[in-house]
XYZ file of C-alpha atoms in Angstrom:
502
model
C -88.234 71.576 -25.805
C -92.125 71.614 -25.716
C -95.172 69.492 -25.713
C -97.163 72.285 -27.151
C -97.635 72.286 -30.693
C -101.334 73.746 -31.751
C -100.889 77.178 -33.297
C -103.716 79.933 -34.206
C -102.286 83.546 -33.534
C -101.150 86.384 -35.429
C -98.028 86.938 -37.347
C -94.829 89.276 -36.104
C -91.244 89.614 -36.436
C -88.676 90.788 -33.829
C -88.973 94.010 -34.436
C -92.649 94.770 -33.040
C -93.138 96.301 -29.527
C -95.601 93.881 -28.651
C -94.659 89.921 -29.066
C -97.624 88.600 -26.604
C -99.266 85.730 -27.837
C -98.305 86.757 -31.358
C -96.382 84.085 -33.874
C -92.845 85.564 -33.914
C -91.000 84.962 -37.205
C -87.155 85.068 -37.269
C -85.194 84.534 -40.508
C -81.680 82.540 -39.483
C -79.134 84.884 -41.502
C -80.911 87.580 -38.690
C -81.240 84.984 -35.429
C -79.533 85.838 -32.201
C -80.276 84.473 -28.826
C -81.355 87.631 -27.953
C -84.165 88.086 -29.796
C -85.197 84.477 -29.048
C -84.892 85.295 -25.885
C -87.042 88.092 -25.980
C -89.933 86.325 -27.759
C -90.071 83.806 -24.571
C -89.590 86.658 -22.190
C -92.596 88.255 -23.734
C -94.403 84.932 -24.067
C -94.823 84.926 -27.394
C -97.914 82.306 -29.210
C -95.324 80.493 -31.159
C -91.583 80.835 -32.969
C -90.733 79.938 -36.727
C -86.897 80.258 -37.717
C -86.806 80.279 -41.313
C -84.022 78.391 -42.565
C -82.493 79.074 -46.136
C -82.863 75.931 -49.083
C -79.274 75.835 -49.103
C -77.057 75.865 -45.112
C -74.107 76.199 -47.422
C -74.685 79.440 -48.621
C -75.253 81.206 -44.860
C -71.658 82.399 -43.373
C -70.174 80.272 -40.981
C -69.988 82.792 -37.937
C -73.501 82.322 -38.509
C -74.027 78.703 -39.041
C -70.955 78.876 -35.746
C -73.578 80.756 -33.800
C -76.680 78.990 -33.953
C -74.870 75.671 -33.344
C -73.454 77.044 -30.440
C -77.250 78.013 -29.536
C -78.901 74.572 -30.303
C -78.234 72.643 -26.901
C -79.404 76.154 -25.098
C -82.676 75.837 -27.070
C -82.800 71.858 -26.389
C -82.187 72.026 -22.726
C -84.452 74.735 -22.436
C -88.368 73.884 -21.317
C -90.545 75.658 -22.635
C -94.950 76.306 -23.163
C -94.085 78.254 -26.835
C -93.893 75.795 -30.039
C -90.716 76.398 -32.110
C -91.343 75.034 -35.680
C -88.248 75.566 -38.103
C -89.102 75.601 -42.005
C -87.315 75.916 -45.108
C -87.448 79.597 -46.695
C -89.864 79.794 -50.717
C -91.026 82.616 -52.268
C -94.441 82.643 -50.750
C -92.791 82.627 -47.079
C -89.898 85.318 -47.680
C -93.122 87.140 -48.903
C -94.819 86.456 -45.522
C -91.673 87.509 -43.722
C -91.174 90.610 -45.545
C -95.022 92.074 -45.204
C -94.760 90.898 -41.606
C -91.442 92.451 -40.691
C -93.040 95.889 -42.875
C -96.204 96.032 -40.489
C -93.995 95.644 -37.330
C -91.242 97.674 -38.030
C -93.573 100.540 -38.924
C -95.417 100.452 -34.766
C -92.139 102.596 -33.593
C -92.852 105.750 -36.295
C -92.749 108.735 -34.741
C -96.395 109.871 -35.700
C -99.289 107.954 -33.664
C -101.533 108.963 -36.968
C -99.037 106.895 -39.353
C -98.898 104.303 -36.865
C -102.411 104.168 -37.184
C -103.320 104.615 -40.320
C -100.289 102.448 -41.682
C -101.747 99.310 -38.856
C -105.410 99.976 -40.478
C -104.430 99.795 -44.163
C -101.586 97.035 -43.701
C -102.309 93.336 -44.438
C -101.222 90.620 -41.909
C -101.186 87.188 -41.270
C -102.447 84.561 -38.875
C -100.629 81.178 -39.019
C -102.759 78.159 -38.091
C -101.584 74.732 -37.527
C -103.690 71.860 -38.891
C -102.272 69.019 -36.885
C -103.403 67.374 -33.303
C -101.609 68.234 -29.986
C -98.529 65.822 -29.448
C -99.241 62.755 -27.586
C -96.384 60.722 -25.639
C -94.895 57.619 -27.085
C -94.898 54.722 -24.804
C -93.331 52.235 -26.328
C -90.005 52.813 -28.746
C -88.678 50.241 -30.607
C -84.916 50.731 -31.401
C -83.333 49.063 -34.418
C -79.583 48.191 -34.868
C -77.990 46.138 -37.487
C -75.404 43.495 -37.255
C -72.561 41.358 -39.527
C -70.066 39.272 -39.631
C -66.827 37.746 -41.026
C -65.686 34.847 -39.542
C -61.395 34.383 -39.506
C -59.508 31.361 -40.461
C -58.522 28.740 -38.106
C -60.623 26.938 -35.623
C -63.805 28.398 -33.020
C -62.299 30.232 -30.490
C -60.426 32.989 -32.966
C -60.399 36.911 -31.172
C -62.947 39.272 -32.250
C -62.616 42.680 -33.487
C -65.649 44.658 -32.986
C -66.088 47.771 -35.376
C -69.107 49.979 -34.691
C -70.784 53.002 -35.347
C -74.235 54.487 -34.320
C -76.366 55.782 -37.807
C -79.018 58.186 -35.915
C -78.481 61.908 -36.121
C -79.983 64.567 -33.626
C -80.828 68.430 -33.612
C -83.065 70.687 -32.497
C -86.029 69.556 -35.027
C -85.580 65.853 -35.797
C -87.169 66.127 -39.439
C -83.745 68.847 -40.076
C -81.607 66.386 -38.329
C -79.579 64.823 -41.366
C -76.377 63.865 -39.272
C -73.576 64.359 -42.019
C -70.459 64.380 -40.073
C -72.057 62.451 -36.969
C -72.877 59.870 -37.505
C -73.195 59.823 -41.298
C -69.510 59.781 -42.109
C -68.904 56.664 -39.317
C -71.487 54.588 -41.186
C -69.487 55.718 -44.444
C -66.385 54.330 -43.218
C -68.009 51.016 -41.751
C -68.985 49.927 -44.815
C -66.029 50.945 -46.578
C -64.158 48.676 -44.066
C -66.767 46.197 -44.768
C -66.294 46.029 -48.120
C -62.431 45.527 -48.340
C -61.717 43.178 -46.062
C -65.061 41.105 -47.228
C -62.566 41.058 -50.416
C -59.507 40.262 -47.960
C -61.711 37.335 -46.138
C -62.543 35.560 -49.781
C -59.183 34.774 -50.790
C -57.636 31.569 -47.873
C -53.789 33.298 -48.539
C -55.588 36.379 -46.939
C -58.292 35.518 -44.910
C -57.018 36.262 -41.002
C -57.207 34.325 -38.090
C -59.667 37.539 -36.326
C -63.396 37.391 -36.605
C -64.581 40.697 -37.390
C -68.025 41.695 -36.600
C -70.066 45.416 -37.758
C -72.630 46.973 -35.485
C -74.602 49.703 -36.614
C -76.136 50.376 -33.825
C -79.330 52.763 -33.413
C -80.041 55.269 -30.245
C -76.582 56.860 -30.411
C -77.751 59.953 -29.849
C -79.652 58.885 -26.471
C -76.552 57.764 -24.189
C -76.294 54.856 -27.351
C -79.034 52.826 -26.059
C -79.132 50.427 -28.864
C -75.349 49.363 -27.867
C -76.076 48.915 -24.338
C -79.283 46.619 -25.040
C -77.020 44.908 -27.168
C -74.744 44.168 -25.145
C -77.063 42.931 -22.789
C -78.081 40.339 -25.162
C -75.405 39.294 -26.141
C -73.088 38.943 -23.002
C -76.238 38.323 -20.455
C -78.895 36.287 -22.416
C -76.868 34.038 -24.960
C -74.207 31.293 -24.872
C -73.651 31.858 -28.807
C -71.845 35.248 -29.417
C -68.728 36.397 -30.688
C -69.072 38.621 -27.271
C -68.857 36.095 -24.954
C -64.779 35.628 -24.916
C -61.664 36.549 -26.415
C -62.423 40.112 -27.584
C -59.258 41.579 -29.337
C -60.676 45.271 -28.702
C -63.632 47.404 -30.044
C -63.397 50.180 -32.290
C -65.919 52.844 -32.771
C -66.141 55.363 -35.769
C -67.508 58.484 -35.132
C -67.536 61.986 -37.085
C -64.665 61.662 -39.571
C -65.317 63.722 -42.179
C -63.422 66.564 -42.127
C -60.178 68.268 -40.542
C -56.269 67.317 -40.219
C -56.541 65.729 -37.267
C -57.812 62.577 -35.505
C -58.087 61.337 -32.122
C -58.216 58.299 -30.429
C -60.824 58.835 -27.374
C -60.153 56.205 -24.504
C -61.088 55.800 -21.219
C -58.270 54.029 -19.838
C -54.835 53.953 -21.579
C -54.064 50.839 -22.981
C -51.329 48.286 -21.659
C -47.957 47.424 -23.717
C -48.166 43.429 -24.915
C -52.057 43.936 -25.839
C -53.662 44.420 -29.362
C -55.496 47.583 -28.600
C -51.909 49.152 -27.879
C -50.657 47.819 -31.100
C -53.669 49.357 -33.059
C -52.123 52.427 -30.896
C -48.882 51.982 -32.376
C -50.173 51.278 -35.543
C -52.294 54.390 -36.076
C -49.175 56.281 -34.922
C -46.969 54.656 -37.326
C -49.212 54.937 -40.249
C -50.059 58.888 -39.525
C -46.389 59.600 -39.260
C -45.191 57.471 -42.588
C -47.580 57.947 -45.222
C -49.858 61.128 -43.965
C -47.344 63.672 -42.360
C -50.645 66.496 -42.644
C -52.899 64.711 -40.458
C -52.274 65.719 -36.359
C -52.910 62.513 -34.317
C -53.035 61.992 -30.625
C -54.653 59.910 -27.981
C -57.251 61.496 -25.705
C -57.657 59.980 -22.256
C -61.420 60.420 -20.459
C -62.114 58.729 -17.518
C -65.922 57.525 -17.876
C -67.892 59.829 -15.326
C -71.153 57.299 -14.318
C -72.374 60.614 -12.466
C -73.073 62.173 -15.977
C -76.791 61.285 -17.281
C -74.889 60.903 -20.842
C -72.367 58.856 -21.384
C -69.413 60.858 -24.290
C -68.355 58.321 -26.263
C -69.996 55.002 -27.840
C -66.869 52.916 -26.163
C -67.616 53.889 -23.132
C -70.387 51.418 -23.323
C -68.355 48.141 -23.833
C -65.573 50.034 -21.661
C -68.095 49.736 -18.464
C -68.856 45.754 -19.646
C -64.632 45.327 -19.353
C -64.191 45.635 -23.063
C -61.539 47.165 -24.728
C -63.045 49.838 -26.339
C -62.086 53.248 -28.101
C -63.733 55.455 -30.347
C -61.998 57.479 -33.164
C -62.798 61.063 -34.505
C -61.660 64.156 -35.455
C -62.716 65.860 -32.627
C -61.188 66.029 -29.899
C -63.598 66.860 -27.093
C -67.540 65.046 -27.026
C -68.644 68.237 -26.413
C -68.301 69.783 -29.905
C -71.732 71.228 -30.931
C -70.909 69.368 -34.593
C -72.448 66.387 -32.923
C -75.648 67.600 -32.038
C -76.709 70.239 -34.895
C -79.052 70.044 -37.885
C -76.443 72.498 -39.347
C -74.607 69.078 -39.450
C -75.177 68.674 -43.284
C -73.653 67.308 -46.456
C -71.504 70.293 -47.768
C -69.682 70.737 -44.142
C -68.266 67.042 -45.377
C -64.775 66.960 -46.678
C -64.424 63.176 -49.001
C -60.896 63.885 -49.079
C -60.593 63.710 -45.696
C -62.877 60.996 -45.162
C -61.214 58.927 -47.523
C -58.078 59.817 -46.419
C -59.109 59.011 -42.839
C -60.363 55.770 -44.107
C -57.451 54.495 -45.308
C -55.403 55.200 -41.916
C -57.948 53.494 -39.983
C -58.145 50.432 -42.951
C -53.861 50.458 -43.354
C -53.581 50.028 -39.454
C -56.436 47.674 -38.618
C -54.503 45.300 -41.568
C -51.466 45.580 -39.958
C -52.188 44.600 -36.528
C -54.890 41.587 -38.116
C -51.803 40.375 -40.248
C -48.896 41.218 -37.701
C -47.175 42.977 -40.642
C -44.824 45.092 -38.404
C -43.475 41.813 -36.533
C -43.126 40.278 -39.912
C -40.973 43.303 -41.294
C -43.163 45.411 -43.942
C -41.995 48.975 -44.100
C -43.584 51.521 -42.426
C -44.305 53.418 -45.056
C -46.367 50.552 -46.999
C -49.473 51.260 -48.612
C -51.546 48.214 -48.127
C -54.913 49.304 -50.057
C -53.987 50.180 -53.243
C -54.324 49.780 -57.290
C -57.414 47.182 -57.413
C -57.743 47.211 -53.270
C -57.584 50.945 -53.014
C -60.205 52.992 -50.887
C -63.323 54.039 -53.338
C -63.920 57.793 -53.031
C -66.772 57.699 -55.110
C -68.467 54.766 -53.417
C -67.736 56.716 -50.280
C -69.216 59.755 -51.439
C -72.481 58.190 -53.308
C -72.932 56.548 -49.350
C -72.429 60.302 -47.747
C -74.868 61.733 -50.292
C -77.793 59.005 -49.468
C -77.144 58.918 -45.565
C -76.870 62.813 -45.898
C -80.231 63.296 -48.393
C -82.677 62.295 -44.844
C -83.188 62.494 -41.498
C -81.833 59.753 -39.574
C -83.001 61.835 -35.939
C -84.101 58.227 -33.835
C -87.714 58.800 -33.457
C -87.961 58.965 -37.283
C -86.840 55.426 -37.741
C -88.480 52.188 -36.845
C -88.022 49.056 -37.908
C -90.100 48.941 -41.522
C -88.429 52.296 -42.226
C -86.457 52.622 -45.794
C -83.368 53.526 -44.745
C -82.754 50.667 -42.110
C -84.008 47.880 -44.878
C -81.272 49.699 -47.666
C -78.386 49.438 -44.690
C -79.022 45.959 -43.891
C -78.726 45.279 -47.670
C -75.680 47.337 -48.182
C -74.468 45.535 -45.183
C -75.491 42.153 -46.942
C -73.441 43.330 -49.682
C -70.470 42.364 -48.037
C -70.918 40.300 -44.599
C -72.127 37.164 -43.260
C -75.326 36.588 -40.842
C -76.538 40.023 -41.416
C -79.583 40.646 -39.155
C -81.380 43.366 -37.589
C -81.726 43.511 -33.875
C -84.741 44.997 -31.941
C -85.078 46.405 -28.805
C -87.142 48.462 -26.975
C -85.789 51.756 -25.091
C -84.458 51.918 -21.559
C -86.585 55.170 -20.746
C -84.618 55.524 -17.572
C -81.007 55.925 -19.121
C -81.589 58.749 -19.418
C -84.774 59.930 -18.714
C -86.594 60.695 -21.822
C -90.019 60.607 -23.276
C -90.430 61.149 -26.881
C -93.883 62.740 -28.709
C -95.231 62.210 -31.969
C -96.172 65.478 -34.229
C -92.810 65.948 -35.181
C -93.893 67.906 -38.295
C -97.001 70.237 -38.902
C -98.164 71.940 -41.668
C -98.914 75.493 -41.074
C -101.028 78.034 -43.279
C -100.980 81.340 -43.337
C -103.987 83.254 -44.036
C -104.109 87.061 -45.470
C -106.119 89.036 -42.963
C -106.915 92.717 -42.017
C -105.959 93.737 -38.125
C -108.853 93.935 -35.615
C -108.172 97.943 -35.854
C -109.160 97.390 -39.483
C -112.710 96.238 -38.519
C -113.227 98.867 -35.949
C -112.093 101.528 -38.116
C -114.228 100.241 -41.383
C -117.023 100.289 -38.623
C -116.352 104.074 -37.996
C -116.692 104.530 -41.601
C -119.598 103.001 -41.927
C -121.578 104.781 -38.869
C -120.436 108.235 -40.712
C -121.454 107.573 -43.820
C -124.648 106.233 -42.629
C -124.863 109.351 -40.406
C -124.177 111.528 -43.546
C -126.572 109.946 -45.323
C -129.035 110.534 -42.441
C -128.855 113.513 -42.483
C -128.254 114.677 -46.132
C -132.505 113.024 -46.609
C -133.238 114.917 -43.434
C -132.055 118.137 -45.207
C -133.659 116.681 -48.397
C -136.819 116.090 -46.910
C -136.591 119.891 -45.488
C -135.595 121.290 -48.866
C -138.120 119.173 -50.691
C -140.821 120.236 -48.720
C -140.121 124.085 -48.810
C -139.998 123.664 -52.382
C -143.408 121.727 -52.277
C -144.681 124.821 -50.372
C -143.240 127.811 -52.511
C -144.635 125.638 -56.265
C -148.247 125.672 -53.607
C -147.994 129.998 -53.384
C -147.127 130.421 -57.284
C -149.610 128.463 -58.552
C -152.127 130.063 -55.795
C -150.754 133.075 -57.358
């Protein structure tokens, strides 16, 4: 990225000769890494990718392309500002007139060139805002619930989690539909039915449950680890402290036929976490044939500045953890896009993914295999069933904003409406505050996250040089048409003299 931000330089697209400290415009239906590259190379004043109002309507080789792009641009330092904004009339107008006036510097004729550069209008885009500035201090924000089983103090835990912040290469485009948008979906869907489970005593299970939302996911999931900290280092009152059954974390489900259970050490036979296993399995095999499940097995490399999955987290505090997804590698460039947006989300799917992880987290609270129900039992249905359109009103407000971390602080909207919805359905619903390990990983975030930009008509410096040329001739012309006037007159003067002397 960059610290620079200030802009005051002239307009150009791609196509010019000359990018040097000129504002190069790129349109993303046209972007390559090419001609980004070239605008660096040629150290270019500033870059603005215009983005269309709708992500849906650009082909997906495209949209496939610039994701693929998006951690080159993010890992790359660099002294040019990028700004990103959404395409209007006004701007394709901009673009056009711009991309006319450079394309027309490689005619053939040097006259056209210069007669087209001294008649054509162009643009210089100024930014209005202040330099960035450092943040020292960054709060992160998580939020936490709970239900509490049946059946004396020391009951086992379950732990369900997943991280709401999205990331991208501009924050303010970072709306995180599929990751993590679609894991908060399914938390509080969880949430929700077995808050209806845990009312009734015939149904209320002997596991505590507790939800984490947890904030920083996107920066090695720094909100879990101070969490954790917290809870297992600085408190003798946590449902952390013992007898955790296992940890599940929800991450990107919101589209495909397939899901994976990401682990970093294979879980033993006799233990719940291998009966979730088994359950998952089961369920996948028995009432969704379509869907392609498997168990992925990463060992957690501590040598890596970023840690892949949120379970790694408890994994290194001797939790079991896992995390589950429809991707099967961390390194999918889904996770980290701001082409990450609402239409890419299948509800089908997510719904559908819902229920397996709902249908086998009842069967291993319960022990409904051990106690004979068929494999092929649908637990959540009729009145219990999963609510697609509650599922799909969440996607659409998680989806409708940015949820990039630096955008959200404590007193922001969006965390206050989660801890409600959260309310909704749990017990002892609280936020929790903490401020950023800087050093894991090393980051430092800036503020001026979004500028406004004008752009202001304007004639090229040629134009001024070239309406000064006029201006000398005509004023030599006019010279010396009253020189030859003042001749003329005179003789004139001199011939009326003789005829009248005449």
């Amino acid at each position: 990225g960059t610290r620079s931000a200030v802009l005051n330089t002239e307009a150009r697209t791609v196509e010019a000769d000359v990018l040097s400290r000129r504002c190069v415009m790129m349109r993303l239906v046209d972007f390559s890494y090419e001609q980004y590259q070239k605008a660096l190379r040629q150290s270019a004043g500033a870059v603005v990718i215009i983005l269309p109002r709708s992500i849906s309507s650009v082909p997906q080789d495209v949209v496939r392309q610039f994701m693929e792009i998006e951690p080159e641009m993010l890992a790359m330092e660099t002294i040019v500002p990028v700004y990103f904004a959404v395409e209007d009339e006004e701007l394709l107008s901009i673009y056009e007139q711009t991309r006319a006036a450079s394309a027309s510097q490689g005619s053939a004729s040097a006259a056209e060139v210069l007669l087209h550069t001294a008649t054509a209008n162009g643009f210089q885009m100024v930014t209005s805002g202040a330099q960035s500035k450092a943040i020292n201090d960054w709060l992160i924000p998580s939020v936490e619930g709970r239900l509490t089983g049946l059946g004396g103090e020391d009951l086992p835990t379950v732990v369900i989690v997943a991280h709401y912040d999205s990331f991208g290469v501009a924050p303010w485009l970072s709306h995180g539909a599929d990751s993590n948008g679609s894991g908060i979906s399914v938390l509080l869907e969880l949430a929700r039915l077995f808050s209806r489970l845990y009312t009734y005593r015939r149904t209320h299970a002997g596991y505590n449950l507790l939800f984490f939302a947890s904030g920083g996911g996107k920066f090695n999931y720094q909100g879990t680890k101070r969490w954790l900290e917290d809870n297992l280092d600085h408190t003798d009152s946590s449902l952390l402290q013992d007898n955790v059954a296992f940890v599940l974390c929800l991450d990107t489900l919101g589209r495909g036929n397939s899901l994976h259970l990401h682990v970093s050490k294979p879980p033993k036979e006799g233990t719940l976490q291998h009966a979730f296993l088994k359950e998952l399995e089961m369920v996948v095999a028995n009432q969704f044939p379509e869907v392609k499940f498997s168990m992925v097995h990463k060992k957690i490399n501590l040598a890596e500045d970023m840690l892949a999955w949120e379970h790694e987290r408890f994994a290194i505090r001797r939790l079991p953890a896992f995390t589950i997804s429809h991707l099967e590698s961390h390194r999918d460039s889904l996770r980290n896009s701001i082409m990450d947006r609402r239409a890419r989300i299948d509800t089908k799917a997510l719904t559908r993914n819902t229920q397996i992880i709902a249908e086998a987290l009842t069967r291993v609270i319960y022990n409904l295999t051990e106690k004979g129900a068929p494999a092929d039992m649908q637990i959540f249905t009729d009145q219990m069933q999963i609510q697609q359109e509650q599922l799909e009103s969440v996607m659409d407000w998680l989806s409708s904003q940015p949820r990039a971390a630096q955008l959200i602080d404590k007193d922001s909207t969006f965390l206050n409406t989660l801890e409600y919805c959260m309310g909704r359905y749990l017990k002892d619903v609280k936020q929790h505050h903490v401020k950023a390990d800087k050093r894991d990983p090393e980051f430092v975030f800036y503020d001026q996250l979004k500028q406004v930009m004008n752009a202001y008509r304007v004639k090229p410096a040629i134009f001024d040089l070239l309406l000064a040329v006029c201006i000398a001739a005509y004023l030599g012309v006019a010279y010396v048409a009253v020189q030859h006037f003042g001749l003329l007159y005179k003789m004139i003067q001199r011939l009326s003299l003789k005829t009248k002397q005449q």
